[in-house]
Coordinates of N, CA and C in Angstrom, one line a residue:
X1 N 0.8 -1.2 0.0 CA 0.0 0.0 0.0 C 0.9 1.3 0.0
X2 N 1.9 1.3 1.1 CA 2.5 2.1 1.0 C 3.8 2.5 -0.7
X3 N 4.1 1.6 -1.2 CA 4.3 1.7 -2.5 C 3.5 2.2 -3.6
X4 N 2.2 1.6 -3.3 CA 1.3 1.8 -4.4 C 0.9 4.1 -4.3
X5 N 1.4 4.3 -2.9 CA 1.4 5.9 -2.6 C 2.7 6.7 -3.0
X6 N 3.8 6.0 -3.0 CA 5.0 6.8 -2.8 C 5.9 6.5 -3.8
X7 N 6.0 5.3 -4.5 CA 6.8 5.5 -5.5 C 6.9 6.0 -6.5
X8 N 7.5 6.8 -7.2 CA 7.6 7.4 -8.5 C 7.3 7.3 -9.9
X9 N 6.0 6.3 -10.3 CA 5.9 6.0 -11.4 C 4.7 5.9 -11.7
X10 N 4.0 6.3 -12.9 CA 2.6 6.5 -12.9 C 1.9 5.4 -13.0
X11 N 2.4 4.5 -13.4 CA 1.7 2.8 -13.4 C 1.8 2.2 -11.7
X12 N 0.7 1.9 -11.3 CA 0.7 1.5 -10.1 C 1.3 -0.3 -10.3
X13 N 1.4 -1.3 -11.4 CA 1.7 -2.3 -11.2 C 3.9 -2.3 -11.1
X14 N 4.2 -1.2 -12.0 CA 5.5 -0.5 -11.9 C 6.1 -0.2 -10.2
X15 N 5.1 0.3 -9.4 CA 5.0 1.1 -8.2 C 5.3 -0.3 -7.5
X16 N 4.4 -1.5 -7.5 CA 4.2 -2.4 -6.8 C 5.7 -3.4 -7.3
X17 N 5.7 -3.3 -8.2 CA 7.3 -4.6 -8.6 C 8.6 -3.5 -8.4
X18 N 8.6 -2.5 -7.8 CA 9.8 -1.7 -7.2 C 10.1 -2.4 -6.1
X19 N 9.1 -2.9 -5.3 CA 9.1 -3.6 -4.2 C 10.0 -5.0 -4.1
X20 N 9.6 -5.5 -5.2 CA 11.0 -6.8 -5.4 C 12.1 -6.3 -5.8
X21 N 12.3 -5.4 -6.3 CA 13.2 -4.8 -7.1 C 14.6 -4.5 -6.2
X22 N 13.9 -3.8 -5.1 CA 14.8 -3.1 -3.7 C 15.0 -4.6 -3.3
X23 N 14.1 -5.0 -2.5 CA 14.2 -6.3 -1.7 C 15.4 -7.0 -2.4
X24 N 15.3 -7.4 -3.9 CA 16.7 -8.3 -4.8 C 18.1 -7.5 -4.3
X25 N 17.8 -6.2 -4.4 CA 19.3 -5.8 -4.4 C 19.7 -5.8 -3.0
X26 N 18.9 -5.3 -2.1 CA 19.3 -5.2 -0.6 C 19.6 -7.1 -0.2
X27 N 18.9 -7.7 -0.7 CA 19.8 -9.3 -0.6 C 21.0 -9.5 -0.9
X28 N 21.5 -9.2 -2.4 CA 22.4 -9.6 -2.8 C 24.0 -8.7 -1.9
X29 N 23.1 -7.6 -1.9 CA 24.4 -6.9 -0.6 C 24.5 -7.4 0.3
X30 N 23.6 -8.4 1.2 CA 23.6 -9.3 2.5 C 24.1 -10.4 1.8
X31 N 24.0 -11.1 0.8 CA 25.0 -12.1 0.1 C 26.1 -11.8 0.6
X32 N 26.2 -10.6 -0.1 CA 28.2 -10.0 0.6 C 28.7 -9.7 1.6
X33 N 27.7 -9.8 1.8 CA 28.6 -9.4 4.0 C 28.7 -10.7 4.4
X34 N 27.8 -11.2 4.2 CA 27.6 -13.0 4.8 C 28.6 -14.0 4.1
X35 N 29.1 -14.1 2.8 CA 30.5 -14.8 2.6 C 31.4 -14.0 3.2
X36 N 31.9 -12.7 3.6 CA 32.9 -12.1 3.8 C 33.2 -12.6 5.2
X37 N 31.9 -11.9 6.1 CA 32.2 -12.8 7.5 C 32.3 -14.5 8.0
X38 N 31.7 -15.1 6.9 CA 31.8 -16.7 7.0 C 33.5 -16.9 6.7
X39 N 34.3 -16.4 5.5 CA 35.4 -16.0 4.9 C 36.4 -16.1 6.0
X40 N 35.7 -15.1 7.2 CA 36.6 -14.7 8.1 C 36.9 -15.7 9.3
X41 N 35.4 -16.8 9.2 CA 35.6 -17.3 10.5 C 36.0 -18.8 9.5
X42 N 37.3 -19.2 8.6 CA 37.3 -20.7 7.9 C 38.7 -20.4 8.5
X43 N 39.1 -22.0 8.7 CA 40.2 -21.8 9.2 C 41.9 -21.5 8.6
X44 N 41.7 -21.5 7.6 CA 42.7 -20.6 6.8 C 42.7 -19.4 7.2
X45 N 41.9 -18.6 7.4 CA 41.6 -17.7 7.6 C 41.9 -16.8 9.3
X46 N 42.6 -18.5 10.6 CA 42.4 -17.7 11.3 C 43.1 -16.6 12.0
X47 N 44.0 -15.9 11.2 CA 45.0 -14.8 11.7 C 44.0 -13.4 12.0
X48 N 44.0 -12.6 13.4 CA 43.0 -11.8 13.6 C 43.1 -10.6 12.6
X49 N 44.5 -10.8 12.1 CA 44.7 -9.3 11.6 C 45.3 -10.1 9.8
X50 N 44.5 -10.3 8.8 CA 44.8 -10.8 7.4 C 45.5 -9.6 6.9
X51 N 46.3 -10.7 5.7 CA 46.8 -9.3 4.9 C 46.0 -9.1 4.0
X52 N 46.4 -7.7 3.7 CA 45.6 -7.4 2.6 C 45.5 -8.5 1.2
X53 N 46.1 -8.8 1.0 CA 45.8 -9.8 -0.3 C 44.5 -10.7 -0.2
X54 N 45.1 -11.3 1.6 CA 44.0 -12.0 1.9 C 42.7 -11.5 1.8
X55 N 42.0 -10.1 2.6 CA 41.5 -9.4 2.8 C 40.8 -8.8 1.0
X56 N 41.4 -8.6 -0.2 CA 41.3 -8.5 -1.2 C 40.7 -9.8 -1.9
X57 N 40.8 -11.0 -1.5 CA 40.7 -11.9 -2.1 C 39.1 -12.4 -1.5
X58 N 39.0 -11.9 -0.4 CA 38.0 -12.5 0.8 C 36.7 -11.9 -0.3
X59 N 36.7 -10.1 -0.5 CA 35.8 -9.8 -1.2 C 35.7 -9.6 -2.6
X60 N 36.6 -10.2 -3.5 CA 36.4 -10.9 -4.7 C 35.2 -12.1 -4.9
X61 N 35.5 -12.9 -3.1 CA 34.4 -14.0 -3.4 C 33.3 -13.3 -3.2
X62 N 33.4 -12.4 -1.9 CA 32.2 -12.2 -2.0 C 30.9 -11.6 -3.0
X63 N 32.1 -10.3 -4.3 CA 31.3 -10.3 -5.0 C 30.9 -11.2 -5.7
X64 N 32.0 -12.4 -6.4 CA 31.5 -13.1 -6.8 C 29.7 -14.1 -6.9
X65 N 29.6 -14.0 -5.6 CA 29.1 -14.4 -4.8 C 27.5 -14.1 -4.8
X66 N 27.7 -12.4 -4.8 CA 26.4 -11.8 -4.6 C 26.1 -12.0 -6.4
X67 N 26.9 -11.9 -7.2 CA 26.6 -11.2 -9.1 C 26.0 -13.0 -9.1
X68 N 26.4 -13.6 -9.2 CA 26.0 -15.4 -8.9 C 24.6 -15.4 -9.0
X69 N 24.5 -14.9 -7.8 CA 22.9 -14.9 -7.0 C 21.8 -14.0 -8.0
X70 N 22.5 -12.9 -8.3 CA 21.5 -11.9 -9.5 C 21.3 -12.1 -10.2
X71 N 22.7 -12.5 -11.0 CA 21.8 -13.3 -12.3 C 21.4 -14.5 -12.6
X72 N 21.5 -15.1 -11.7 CA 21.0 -16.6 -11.5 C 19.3 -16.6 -12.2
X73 N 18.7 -17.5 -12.9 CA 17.3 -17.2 -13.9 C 16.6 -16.9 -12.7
X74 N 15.9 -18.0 -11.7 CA 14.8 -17.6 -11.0 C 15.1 -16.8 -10.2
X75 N 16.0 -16.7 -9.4 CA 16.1 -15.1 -8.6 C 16.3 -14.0 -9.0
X76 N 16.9 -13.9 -10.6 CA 16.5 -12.3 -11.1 C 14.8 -12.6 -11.8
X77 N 14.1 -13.5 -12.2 CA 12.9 -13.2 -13.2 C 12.1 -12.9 -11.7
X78 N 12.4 -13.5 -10.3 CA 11.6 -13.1 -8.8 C 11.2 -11.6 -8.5
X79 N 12.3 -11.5 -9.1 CA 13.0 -9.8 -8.8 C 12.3 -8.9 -9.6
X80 N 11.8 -9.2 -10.9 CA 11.5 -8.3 -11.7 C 9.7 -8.4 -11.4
X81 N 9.3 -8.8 -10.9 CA 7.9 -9.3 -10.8 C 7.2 -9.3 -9.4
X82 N 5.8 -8.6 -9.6 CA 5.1 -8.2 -8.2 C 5.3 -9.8 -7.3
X83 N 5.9 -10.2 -6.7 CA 5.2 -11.5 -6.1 C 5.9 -11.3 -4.6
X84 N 5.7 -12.5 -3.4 CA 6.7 -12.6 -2.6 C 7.8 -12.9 -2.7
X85 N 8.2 -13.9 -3.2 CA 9.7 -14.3 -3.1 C 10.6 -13.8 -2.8
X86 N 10.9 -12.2 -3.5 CA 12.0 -11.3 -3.4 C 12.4 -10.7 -2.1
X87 N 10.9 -11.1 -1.4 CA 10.7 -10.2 0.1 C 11.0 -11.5 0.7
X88 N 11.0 -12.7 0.4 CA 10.8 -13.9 1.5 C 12.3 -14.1 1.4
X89 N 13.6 -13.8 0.2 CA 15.0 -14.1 0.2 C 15.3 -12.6 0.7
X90 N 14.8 -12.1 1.0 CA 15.4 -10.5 1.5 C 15.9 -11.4 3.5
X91 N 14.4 -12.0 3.8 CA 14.0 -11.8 5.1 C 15.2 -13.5 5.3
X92 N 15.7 -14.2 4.4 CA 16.1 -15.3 4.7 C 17.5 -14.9 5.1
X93 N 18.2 -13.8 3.8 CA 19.4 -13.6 4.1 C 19.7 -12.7 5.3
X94 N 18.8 -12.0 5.6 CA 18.8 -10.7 7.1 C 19.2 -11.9 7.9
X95 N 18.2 -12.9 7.8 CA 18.0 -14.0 9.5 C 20.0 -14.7 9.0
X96 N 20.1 -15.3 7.8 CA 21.2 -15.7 8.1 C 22.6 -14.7 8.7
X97 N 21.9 -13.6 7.8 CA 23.4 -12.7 8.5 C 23.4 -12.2 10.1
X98 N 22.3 -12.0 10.7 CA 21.9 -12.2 12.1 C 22.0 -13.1 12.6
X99 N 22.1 -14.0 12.3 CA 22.7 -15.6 13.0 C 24.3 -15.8 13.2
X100 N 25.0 -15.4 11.8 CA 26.7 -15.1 11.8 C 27.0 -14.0 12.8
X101 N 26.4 -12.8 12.8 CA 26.6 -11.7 13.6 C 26.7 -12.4 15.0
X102 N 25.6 -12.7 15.6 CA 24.9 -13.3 17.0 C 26.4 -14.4 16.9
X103 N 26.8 -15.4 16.4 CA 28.4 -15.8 16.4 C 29.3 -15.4 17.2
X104 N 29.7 -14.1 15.9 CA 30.4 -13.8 16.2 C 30.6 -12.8 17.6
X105 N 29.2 -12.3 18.0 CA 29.5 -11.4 19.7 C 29.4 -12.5 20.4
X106 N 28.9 -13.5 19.7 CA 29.0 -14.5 21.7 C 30.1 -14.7 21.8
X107 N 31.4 -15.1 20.8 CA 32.4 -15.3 20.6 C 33.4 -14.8 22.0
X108 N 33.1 -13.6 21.5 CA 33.3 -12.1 22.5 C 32.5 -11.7 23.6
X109 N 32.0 -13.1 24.0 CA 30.9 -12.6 25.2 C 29.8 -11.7 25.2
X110 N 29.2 -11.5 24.0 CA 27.8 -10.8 23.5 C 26.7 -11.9 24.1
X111 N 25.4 -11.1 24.4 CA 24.3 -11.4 24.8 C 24.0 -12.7 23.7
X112 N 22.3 -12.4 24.0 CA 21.1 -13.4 22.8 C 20.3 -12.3 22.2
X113 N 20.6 -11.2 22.4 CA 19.6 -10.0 21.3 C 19.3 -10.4 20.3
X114 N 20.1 -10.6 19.4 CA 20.1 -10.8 18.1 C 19.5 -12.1 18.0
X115 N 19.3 -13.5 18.7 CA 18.5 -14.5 18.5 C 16.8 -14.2 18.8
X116 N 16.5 -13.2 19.8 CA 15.2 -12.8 19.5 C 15.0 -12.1 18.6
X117 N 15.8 -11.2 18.2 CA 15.1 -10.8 16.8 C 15.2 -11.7 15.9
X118 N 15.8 -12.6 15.8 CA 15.5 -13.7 14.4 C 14.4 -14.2 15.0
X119 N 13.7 -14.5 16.8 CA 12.8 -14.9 16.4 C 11.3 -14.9 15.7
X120 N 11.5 -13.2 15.9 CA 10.1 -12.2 15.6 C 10.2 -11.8 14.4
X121 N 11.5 -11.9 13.2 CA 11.4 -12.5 11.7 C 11.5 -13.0 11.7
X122 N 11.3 -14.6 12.3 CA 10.7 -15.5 11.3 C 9.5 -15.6 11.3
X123 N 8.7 -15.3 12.5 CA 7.3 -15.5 12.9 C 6.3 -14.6 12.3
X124 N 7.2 -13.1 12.0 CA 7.0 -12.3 11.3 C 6.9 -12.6 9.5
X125 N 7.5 -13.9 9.5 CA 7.8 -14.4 8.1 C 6.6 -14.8 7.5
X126 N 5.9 -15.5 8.3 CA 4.6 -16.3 8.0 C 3.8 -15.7 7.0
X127 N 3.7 -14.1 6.9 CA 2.6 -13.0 6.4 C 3.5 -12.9 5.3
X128 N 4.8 -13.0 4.8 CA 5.5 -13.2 3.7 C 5.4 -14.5 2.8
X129 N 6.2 -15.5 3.4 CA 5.9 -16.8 3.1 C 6.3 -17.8 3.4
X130 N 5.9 -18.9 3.7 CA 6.2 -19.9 4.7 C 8.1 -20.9 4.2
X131 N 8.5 -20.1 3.1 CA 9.7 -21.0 2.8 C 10.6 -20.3 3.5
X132 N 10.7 -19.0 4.5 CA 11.5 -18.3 5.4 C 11.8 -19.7 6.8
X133 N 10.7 -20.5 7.1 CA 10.6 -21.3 8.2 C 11.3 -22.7 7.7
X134 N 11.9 -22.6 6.4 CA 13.3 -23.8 6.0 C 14.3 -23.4 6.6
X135 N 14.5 -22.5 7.3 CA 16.0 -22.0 8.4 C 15.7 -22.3 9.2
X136 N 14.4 -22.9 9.9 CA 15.0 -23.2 11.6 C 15.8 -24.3 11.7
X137 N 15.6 -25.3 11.3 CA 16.3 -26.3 11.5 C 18.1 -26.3 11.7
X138 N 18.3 -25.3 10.2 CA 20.1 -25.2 10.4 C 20.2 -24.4 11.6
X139 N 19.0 -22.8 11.8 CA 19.5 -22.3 12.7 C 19.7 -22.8 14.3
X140 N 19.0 -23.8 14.3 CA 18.4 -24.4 15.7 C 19.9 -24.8 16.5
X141 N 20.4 -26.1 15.1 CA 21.5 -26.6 15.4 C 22.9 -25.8 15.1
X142 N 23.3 -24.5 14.5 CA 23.8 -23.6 14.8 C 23.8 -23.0 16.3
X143 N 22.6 -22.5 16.4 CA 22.7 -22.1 17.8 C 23.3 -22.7 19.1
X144 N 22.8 -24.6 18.9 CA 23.2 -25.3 19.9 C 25.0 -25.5 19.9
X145 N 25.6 -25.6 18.3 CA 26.7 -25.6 18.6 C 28.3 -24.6 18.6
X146 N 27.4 -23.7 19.2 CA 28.0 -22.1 18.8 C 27.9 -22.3 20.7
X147 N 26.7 -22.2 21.1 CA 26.2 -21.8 22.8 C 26.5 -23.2 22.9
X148 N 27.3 -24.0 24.0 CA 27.0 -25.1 24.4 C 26.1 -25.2 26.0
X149 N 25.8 -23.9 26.0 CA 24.7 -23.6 27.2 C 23.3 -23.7 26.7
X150 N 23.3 -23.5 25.7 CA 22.2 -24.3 25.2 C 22.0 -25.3 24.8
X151 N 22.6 -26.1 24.3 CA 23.2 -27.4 24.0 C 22.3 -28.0 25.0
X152 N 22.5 -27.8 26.2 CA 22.5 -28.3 27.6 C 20.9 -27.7 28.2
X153 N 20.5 -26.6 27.7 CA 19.0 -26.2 27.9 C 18.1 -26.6 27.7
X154 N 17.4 -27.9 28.0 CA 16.2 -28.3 27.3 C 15.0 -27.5 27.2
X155 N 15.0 -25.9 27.8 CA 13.9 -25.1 27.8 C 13.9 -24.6 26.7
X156 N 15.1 -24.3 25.8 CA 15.6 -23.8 24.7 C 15.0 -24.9 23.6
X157 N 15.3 -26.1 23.7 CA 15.1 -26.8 22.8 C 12.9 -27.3 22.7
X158 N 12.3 -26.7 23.7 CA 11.2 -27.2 23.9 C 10.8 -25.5 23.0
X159 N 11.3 -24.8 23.7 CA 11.0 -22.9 23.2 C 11.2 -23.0 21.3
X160 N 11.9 -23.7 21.1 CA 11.8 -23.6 19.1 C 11.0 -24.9 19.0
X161 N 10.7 -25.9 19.7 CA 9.5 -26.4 19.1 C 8.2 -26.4 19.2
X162 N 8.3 -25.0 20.2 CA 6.4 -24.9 20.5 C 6.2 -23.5 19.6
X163 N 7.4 -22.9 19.2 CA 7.5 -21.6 18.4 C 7.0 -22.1 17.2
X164 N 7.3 -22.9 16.5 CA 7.8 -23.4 15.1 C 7.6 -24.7 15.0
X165 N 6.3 -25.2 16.4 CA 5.4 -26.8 15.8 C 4.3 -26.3 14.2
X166 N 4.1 -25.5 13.8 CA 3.5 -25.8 12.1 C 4.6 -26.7 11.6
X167 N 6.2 -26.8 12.0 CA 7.4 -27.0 10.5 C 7.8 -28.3 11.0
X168 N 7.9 -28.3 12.3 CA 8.3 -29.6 12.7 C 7.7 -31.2 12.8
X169 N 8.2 -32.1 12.6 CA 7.9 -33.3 12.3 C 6.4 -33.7 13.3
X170 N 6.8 -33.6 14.9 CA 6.2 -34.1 15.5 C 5.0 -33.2 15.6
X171 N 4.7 -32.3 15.2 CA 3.3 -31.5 15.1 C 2.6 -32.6 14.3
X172 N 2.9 -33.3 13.1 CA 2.1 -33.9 12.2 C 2.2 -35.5 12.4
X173 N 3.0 -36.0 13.6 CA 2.4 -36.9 14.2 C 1.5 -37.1 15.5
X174 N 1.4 -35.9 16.0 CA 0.3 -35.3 17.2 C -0.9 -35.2 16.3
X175 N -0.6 -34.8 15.6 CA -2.1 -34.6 14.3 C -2.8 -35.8 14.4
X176 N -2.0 -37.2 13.6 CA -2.5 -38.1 13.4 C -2.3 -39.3 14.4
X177 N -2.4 -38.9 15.7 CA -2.8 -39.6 16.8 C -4.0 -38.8 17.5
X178 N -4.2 -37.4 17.6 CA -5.0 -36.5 18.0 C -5.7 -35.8 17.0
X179 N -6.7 -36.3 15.9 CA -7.5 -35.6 15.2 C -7.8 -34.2 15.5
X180 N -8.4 -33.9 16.8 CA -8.9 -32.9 17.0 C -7.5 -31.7 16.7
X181 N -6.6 -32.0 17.4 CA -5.6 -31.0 17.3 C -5.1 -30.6 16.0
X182 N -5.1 -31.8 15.1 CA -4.9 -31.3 13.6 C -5.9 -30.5 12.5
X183 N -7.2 -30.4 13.5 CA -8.1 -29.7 12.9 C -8.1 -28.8 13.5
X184 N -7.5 -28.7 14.8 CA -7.9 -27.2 15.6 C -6.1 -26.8 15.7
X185 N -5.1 -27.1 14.3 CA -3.9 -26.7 14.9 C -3.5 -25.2 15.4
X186 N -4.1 -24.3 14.4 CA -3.9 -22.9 15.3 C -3.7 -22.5 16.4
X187 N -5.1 -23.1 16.6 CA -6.0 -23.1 18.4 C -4.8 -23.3 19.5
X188 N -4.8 -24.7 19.2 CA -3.4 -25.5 19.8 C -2.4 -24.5 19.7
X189 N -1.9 -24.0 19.0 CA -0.4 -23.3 18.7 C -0.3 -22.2 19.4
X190 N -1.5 -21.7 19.4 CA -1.7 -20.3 20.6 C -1.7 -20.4 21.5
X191 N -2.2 -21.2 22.2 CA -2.2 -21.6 23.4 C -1.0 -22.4 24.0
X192 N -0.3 -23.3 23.5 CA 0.9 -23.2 23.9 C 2.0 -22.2 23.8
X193 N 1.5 -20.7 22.9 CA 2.6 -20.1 22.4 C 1.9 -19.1 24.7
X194 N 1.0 -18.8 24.5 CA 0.6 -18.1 25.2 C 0.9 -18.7 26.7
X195 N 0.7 -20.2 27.1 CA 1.3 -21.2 28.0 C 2.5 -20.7 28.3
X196 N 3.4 -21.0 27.4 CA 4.6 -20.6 27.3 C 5.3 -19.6 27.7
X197 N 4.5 -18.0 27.1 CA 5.0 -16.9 27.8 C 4.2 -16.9 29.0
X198 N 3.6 -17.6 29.8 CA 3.1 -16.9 30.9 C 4.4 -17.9 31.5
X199 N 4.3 -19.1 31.4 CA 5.2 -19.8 32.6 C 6.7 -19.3 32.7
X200 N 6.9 -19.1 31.8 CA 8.2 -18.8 31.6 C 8.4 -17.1 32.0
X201 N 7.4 -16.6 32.1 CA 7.6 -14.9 32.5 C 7.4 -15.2 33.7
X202 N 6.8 -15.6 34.2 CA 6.9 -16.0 36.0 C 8.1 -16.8 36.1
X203 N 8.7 -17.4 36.2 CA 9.9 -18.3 36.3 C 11.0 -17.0 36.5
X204 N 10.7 -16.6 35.4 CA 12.1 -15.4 35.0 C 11.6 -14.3 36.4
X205 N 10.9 -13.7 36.7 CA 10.4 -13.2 37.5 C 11.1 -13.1 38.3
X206 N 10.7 -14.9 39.2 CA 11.0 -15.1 40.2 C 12.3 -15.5 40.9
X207 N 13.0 -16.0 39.2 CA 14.4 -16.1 38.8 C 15.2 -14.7 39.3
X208 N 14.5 -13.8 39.3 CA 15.3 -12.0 39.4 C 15.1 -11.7 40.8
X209 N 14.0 -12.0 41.3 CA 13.8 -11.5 42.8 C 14.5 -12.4 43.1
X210 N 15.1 -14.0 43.3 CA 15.5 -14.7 44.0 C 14.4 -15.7 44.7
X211 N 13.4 -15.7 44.0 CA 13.0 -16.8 44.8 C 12.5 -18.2 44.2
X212 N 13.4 -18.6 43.1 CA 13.0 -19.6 42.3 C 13.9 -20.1 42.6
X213 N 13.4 -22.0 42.5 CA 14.7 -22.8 42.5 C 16.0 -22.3 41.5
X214 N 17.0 -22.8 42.0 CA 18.3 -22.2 41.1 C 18.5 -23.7 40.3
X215 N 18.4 -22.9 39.0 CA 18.6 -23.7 37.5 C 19.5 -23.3 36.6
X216 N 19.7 -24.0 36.0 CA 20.7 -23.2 34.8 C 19.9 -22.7 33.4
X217 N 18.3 -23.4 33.4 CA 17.5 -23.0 32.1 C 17.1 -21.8 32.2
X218 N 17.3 -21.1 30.6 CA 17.2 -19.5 30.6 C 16.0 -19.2 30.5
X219 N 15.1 -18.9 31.5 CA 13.9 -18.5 31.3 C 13.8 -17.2 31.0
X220 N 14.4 -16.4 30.6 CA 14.3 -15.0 30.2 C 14.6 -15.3 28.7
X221 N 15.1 -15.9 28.4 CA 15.5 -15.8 26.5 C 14.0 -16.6 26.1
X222 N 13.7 -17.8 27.3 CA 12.5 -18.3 26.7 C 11.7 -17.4 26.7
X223 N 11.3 -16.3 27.3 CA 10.3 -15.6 27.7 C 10.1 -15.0 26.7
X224 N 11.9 -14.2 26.4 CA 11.4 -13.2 25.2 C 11.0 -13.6 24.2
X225 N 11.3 -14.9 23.6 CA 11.1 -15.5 22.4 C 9.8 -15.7 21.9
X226 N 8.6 -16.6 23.2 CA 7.2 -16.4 23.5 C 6.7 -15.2 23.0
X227 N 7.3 -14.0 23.7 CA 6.5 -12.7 23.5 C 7.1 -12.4 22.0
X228 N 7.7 -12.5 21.3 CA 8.6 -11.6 20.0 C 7.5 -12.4 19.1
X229 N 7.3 -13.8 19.8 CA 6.7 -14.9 18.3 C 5.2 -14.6 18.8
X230 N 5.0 -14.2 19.7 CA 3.5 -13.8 19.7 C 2.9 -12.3 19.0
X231 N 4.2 -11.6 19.0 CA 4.3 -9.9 18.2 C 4.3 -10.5 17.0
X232 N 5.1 -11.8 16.4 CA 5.3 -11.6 14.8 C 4.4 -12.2 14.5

């Protein structure tokens, strides 16, 4: 809507395919950041300070890398044409490069910021299109073996399967042991999303005042994740 008001061209279907247009190119520049920093963490690669050649050579690939992707047939004919797609590889490559980022500060002793906001795009993805939700899987197991504190969290591992039961296996064998629930899966999904943030925002709570048993499971990352996938 907001295209069909503001962009510069008197054909409103012109107005509307600007929209893939931006989306293609703002990817292919996230192409380039995302080999450059993968680049940085291969083990050839591990000297903190590269030489320049190296450093010269790192973003050769990367252009390579992004021009690949452009002119590749279905991702440039995506690009030229009103549809999702353009927006759904815009929102795949943001989450992958926010995933390397989120890497590299835990590396360095950084937070989990950046893993709630992947989780309120992807959830946010759904109203785009549902092939954004073919990343949880690598991101899941990325996460686990990047944090080995989570590795070890089973609240973590219960929090991406109650987030993102539409993708996973065992939602559609719950279906077909529990009819009702595969007819009412929404229903179901809200309510554990909502389940979810309440227990887990009480836990955390009581986790901060001090008066919860002492655990090692993050009930504050669970918490925010509940609330970000209930926002998206």
């Amino acid at each position: 809507r907001v295209f069909t008001l503001l962009a510069p061209f008197s054909n409103v279907a012109a107005r509307t395919n600007i929209i893939s247009v931006i989306s293609s190119a703002i990817t292919c520049w996230l192409v380039f950041i995302v080999i450059i920093r993968v680049a940085r963490r291969l083990p050839f690669n591990s000297d903190k300070s590269p030489s320049f050649l190296t450093q010269i050579g790192i973003r050769i690939a990367g252009l390579a890398g992004a021009l690949i992707l452009a002119f590749s047939d279905t991702f440039w004919f995506n690009g030229v044409e009103t549809e999702v797609f353009a927006i759904a590889m815009l929102l795949m490559m943001l989450i992958i490069y926010l995933a390397i980022r989120w890497a590299d500060e835990k590396e360095q002793g950084g937070g989990d910021r950046l893993i709630i906001l992947i989780g309120y795009l992807l959830l946010l993805s759904v109203g785009v299109h549902l092939t954004v939700l073919l990343l949880i899987p690598a991101l899941f197991i990325f996460f686990v073996l990047v944090d080995n504190t989570k590795l070890k969290d089973i609240l973590f591992w219960f929090t991406w399967a109650i987030l993102f039961a539409v993708v996973v296996p065992f939602y559609f064998f719950v279906g077909m042991i529990f009819p009702w629930a595969d007819n009412n899966g929404y229903v179901v999904w809200m309510m554990l999303m909502f389940l979810g943030v309440i227990f887990t925002g009480i836990m955390a709570f009581q986790k901060k005042i001090g008066t919860a048993v002492k655990s090692h499971l993050n009930y504050e990352l669970a918490f925010s994740l509940f609330a970000v996938g209930i926002m998206g």
